[in-house]
Coordinates of C-alpha atoms in Angstrom, one line a residue:
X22 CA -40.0 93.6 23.6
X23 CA -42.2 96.3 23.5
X24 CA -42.8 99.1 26.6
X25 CA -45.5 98.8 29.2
X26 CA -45.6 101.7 29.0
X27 CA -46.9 103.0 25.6
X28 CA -50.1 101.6 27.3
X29 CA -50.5 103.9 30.2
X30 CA -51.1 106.8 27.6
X31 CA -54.6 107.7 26.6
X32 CA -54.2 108.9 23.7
X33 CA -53.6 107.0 21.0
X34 CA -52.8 109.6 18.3
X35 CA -49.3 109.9 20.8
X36 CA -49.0 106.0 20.8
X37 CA -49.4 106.0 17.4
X38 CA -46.4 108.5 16.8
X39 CA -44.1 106.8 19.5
X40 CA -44.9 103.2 18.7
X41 CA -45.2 103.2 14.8
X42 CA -42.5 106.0 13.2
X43 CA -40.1 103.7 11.9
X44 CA -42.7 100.6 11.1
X45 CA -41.9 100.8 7.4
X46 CA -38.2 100.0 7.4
X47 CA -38.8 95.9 8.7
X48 CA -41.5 96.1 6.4
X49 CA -39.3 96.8 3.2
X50 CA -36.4 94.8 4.1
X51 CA -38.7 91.7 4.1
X52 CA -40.2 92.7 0.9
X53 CA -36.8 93.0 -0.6
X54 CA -35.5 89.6 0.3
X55 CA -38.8 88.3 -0.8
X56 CA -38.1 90.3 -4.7
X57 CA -41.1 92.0 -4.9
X58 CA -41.6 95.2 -6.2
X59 CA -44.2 96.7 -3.5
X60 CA -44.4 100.6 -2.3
X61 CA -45.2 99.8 1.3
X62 CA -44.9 103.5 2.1
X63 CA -47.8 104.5 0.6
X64 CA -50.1 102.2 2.9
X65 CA -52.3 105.1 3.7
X66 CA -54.2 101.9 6.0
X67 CA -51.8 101.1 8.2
X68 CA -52.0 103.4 11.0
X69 CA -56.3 102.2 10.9
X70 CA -55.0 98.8 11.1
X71 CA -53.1 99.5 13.8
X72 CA -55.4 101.6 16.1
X73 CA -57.9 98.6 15.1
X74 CA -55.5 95.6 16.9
X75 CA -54.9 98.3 19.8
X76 CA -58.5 99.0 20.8
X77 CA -58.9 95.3 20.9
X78 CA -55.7 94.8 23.2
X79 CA -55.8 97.6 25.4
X80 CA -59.0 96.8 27.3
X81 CA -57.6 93.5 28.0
X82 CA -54.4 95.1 29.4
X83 CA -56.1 96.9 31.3
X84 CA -57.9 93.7 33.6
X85 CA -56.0 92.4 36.4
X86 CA -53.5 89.7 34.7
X87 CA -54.6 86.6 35.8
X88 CA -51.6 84.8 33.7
X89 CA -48.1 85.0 35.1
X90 CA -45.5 86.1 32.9
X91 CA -43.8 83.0 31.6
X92 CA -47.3 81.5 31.0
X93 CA -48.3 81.5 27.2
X94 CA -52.2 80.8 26.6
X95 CA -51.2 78.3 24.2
X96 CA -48.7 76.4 27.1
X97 CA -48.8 72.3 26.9
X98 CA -49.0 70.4 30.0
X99 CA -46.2 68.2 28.0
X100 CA -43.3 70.7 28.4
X101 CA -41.5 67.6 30.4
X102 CA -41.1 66.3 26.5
X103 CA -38.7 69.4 25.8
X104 CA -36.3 68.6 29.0
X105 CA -36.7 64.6 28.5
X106 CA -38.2 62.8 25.6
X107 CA -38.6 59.4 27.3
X108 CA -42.2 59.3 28.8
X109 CA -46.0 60.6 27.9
X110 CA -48.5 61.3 30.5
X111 CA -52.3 60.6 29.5
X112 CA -53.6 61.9 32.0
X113 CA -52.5 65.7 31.1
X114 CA -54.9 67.8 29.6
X115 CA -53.1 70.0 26.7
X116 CA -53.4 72.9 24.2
X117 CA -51.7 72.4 21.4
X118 CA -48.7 75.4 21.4
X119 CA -49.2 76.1 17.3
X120 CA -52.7 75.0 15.9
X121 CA -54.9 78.0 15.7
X122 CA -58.1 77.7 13.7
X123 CA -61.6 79.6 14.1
X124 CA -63.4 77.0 15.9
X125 CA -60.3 76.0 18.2
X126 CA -62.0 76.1 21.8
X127 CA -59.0 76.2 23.3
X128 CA -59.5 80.2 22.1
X129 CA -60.8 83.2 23.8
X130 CA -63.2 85.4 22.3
X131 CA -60.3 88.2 22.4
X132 CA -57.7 86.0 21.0
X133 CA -60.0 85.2 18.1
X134 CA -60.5 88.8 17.3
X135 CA -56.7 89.4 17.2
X136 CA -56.1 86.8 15.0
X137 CA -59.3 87.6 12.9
X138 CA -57.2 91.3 12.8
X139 CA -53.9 89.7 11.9
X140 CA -55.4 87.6 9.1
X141 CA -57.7 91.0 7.7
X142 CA -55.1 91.8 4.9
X143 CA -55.5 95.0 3.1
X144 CA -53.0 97.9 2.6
X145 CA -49.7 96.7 1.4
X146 CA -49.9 93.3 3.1
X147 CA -52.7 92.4 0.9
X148 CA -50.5 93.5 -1.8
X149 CA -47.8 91.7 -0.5
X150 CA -50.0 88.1 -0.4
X151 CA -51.4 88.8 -4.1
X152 CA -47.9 89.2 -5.2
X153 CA -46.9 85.6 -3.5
X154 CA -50.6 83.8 -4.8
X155 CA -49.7 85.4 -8.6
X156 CA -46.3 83.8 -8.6
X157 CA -45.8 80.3 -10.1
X158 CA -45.0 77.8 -7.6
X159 CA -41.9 75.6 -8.3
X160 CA -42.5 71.9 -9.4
X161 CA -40.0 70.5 -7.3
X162 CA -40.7 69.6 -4.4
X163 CA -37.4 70.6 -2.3
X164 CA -38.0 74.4 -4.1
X165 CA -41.4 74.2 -3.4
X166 CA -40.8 74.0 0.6
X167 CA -37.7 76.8 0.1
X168 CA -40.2 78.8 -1.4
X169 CA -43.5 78.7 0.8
X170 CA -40.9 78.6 4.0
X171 CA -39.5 81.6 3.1
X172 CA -42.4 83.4 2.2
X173 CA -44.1 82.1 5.7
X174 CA -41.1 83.2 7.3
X175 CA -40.8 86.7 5.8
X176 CA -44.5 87.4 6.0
X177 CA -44.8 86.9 10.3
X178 CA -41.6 89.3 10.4
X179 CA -44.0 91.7 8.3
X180 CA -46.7 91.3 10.2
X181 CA -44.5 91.5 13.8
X182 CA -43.0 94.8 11.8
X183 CA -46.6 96.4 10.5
X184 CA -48.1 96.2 13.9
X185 CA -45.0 96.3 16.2
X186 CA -46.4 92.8 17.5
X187 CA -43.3 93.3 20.5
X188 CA -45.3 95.8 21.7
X189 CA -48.3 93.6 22.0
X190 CA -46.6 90.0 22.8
X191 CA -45.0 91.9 26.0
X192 CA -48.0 92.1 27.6
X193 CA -49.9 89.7 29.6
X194 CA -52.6 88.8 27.9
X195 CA -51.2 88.4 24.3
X196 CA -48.4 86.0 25.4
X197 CA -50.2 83.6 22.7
X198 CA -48.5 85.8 20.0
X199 CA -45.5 84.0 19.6
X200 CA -43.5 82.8 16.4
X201 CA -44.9 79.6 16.5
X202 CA -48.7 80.7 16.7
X203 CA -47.6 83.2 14.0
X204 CA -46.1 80.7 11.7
X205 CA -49.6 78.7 11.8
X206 CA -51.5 81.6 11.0
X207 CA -49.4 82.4 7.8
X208 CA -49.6 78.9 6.7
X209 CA -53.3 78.6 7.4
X210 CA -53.3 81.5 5.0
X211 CA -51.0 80.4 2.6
X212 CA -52.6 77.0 2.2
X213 CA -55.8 77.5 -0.1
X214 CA -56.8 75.1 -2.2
X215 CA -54.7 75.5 -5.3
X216 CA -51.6 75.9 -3.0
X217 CA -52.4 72.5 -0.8
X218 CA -53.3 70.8 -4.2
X219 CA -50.3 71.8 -5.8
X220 CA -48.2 70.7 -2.8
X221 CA -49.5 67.1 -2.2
X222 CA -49.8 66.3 -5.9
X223 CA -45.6 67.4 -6.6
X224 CA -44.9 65.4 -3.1
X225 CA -46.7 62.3 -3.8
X226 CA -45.3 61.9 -7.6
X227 CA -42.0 62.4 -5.9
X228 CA -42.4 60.0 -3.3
X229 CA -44.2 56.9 -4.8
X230 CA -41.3 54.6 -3.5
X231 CA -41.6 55.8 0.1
X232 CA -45.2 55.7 -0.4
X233 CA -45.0 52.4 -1.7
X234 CA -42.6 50.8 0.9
X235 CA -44.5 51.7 3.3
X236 CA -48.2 50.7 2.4
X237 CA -46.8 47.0 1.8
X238 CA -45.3 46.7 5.0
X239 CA -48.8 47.9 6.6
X240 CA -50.5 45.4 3.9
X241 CA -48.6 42.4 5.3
X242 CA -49.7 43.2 9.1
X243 CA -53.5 44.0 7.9
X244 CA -54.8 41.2 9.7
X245 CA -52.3 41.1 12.7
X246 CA -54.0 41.6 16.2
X247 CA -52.4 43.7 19.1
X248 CA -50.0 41.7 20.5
X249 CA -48.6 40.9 16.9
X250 CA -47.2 44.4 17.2
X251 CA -45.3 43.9 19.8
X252 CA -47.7 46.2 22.4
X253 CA -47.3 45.8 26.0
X254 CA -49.8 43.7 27.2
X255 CA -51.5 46.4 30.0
X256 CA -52.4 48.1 26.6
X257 CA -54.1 45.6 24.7
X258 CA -57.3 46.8 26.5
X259 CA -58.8 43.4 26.7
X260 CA -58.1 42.9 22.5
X261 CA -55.9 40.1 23.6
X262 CA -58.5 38.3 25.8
X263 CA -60.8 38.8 23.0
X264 CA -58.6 37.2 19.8
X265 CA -57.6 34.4 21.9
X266 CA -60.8 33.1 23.5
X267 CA -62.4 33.5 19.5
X268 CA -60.2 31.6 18.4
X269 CA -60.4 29.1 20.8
X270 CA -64.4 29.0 20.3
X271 CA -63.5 28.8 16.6
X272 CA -61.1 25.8 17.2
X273 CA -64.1 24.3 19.3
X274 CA -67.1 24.9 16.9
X275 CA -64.8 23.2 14.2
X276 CA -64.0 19.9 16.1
X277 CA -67.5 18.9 18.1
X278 CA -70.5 17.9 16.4
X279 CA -73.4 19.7 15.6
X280 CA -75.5 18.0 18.5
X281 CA -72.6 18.6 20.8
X282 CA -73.2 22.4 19.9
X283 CA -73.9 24.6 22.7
X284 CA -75.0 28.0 23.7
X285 CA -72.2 30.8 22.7
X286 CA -72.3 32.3 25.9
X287 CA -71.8 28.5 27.7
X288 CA -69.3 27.9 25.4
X289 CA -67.5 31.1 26.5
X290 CA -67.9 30.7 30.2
X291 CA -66.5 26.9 29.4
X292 CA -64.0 28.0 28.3
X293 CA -62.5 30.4 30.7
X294 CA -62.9 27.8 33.0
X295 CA -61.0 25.2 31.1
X296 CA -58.5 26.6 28.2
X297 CA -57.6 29.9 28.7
X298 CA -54.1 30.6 30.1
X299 CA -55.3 33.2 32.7
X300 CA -51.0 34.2 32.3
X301 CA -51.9 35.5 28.9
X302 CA -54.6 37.8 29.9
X303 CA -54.9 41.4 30.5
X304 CA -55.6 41.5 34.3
X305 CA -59.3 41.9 34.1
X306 CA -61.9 40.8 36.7
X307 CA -63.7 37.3 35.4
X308 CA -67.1 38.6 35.9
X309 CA -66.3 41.6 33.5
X310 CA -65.2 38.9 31.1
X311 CA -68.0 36.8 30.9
X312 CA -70.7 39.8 30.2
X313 CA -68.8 39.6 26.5
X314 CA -68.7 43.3 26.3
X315 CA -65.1 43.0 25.2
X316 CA -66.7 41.2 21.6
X317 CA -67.0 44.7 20.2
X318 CA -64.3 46.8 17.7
X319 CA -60.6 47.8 18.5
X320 CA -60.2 49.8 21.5
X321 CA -58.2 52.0 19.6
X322 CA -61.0 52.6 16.9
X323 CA -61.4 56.2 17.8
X324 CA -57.8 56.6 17.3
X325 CA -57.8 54.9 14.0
X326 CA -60.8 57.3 12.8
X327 CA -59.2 60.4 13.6
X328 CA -55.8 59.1 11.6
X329 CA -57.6 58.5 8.7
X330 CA -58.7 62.3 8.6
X331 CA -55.5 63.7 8.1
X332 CA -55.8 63.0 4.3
X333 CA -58.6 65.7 4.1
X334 CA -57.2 68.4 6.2
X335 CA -56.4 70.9 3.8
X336 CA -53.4 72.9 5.8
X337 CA -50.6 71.0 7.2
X338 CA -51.6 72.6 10.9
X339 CA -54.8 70.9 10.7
X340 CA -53.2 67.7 9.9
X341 CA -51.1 67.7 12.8
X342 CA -54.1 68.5 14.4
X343 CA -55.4 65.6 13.6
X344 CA -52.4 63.6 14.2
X345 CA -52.9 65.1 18.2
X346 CA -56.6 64.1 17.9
X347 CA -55.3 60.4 17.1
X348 CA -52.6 60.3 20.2
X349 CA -55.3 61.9 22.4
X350 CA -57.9 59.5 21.9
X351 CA -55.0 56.6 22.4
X352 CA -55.0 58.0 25.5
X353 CA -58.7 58.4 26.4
X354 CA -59.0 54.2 25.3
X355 CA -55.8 53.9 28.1
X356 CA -57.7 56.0 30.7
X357 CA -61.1 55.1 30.0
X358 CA -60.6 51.2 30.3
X359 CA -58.5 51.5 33.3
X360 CA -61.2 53.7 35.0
X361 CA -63.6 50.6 35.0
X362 CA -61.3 49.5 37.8
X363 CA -60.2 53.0 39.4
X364 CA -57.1 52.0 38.8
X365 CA -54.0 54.5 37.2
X366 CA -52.0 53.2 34.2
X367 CA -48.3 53.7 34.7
X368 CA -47.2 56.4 32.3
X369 CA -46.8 55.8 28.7
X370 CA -43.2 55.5 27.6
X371 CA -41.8 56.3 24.0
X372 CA -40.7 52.6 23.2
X373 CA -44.5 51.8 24.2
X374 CA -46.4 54.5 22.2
X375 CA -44.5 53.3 18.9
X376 CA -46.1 50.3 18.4
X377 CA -49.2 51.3 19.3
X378 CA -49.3 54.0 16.7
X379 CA -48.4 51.7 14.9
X380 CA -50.8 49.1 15.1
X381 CA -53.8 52.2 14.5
X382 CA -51.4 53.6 11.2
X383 CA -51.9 50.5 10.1
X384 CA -55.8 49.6 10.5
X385 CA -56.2 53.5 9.5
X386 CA -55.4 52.7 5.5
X387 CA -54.0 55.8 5.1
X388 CA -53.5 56.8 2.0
X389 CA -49.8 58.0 0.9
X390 CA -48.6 58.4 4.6
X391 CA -45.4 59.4 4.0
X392 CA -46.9 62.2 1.7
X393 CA -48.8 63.5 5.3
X394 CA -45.8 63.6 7.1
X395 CA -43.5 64.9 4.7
X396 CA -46.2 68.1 4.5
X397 CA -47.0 68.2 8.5
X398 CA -42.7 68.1 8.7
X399 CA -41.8 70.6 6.4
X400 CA -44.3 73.3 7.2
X401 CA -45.2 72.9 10.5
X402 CA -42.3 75.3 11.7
X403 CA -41.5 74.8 15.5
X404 CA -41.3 71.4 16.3
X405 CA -40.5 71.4 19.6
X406 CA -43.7 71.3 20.8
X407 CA -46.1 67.5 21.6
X408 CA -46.5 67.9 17.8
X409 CA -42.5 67.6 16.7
X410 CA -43.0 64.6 19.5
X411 CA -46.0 63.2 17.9
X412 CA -43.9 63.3 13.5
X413 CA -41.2 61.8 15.9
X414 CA -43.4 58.7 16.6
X415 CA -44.5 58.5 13.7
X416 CA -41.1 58.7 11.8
X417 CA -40.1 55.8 14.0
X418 CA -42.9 53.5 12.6
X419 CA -42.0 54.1 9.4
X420 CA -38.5 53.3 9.7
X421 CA -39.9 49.7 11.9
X422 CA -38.3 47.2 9.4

């Protein structure tokens, strides 16, 4: 960690020559295990780039911390998950601990110009990341993730070494500037279009057969409702109610006469008064079930739209971006439904999530699934974090014979 006290001096020439004498050295060894053939000496831009991320920190260290010290900016409400993996919360608000992106509004103004710094390459970084675009990626996919991991890897020790990011991370403010948030930020970077191209084209040739498992599996429960999957029934959100009294008036309007034919909405109210099992149901006041505003689309729908996304998220942090969108709005469905009745759904547990997820995997139609994860997986870089939780799930479903 850096000192406190570099940022008591005035002067920043003095900073500059206590802080930044040796910066070089971390620099080259990086270079060196990365095999390029880069001066980083001669940077004659460095010590600009580094008085440019200090002016922008300094006047933030010099407010009255409102963060404690083991707060990160970036901190989840989930960190129960790390201790024990066994139960979710909807109710918790969260920031996701590794997706940074310029229109994340879980970011500060001053965070944004940091970052905005970070990601300004010129100097010898920006040779260092023309070097790495001119190189030929591998064709293989288990050399392709060697070689972009270690590149990601090397370049956020570079970047923690060019700007002595210790120093910064130390301090209050910039407790956001961690490995994980630095990972995301190099593989933001790294992922342009040729790279993310080249990526999901050598991983989806390579993984037809898991692709193709998968997708008939999901085929055969296309038409399944809700409780087909297996969901506890205080999450079918009513979806239960709904498939079983349509097919009851479907039953009906196929057996009585055409003069015995009645009003929908009489037929409906007849039969919750004579053939519905009222064991069967969701709990749900009758007078909320007779104004039919269950006859609608999947409670889960807004979940099943944000899934389907993921296939044109270009990085693999904005994928798992995605993939949070999806939980969170399997939440919001939970929360918003049991609302109506102020009442508090008891707290999601693992075994419960899993065929949820994978009841909106499947009405999603996502294309080459496994492909997704494999990319979210392999790059994402912590996964310690709600998101490692999230693959987690979502490797379970997979494996559901």
């Amino acid at each position: 960690m850096g000192n406190h006290n570099s940022f008591q001096s005035e002067n920043i020439q003095d900073i500059y020559k206590m802080q930044m004498m040796q910066w070089h050295v971390g620099v080259e060894k990086e270079v060196q295990k990365l095999g390029f053939n880069i001066n980083v000496r001669s940077d004659h831009l460095h010590k600009q780039n580094f008085m440019q991320l200090y002016s922008i920190v300094k006047p933030q260290h010099e407010e009255i911390a409102t963060l404690s010290t083991t707060e990160s900016l970036f901190a989840t409400e989930f960190e129960n998950i790390k201790r024990s993996k066994k139960t979710l919360d909807p109710f918790k608000e969260f920031y996701v601990t590794t997706l940074i992106q310029e229109n994340d509004p879980s970011l500060q103004e001053f965070e944004r110009q940091v970052l905005q710094q970070l990601s300004t390459l010129n100097g010898c970084l920006l040779e260092i990341f023309q070097t790495f675009r001119q190189t030929q990626l591998p064709n293989c996919s288990q050399e392709l993730d060697k070689f972009i991991v270690m590149f990601r890897d090397s370049f956020v020790q570079i970047l923690i070494h060019y700007y002595d990011l210790n120093l910064f991370a130390s301090l209050n403010k910039c407790h956001f500037l961690n490995t994980s948030s630095l990972q995301c930020l190099v593989s933001n970077m790294i992922f342009n279009d040729q790279v993310a191209s080249h990526v999901y084209q050598i991983k989806k040739l390579e993984q037809i057969d898991e692709n193709e498992k998968i997708h008939k599996k999901l085929q055969f429960l296309k038409d399944k409702t809700l409780a087909d999957f297996g969901i506890s029934i205080k999450y079918c959100l009513d979806c239960t109610t709904r498939e079983y009294i349509q097919s009851k008036l479907s039953s009906k309007a196929n057996t009585g006469s055409q003069s015995q034919q009645i009003m929908k909405k009489d037929t409906f109210e007849t039969l919750i008064i004579e053939d519905v099992d009222t064991i069967q149901l969701p709990s749900r006041p009758q007078a909320k079930l007779l104004q039919g505003t269950f006859f609608l689309q999947s409670p889960f729908q807004n979940a099943i739209e944000a899934l389907k996304l993921i296939q044109f998220r270009q990085t693999p942090h904005h994928k798992v971006k995605q993939l949070v969108a999806c939980f969170r709005s399997i939440y919001s469905a939970i929360i918003d439904y049991y609302n109506q009745y102020t009442k508090q759904p008891s707290i999601i547990s693992t075994d419960e999530m899993i065929p949820i997820f994978h009841y909106v995997l499947c009405k999603s139609s996502l294309q080459n699934p496994y492909t997704h994860f494999e990319i979210m997986y392999k790059y994402l870089g912590n996964l310690d974090g709600i998101e490692g939780f999230y693959l987690a799930i979502m490797e379970a479903v997979f494996n559901i014979a």
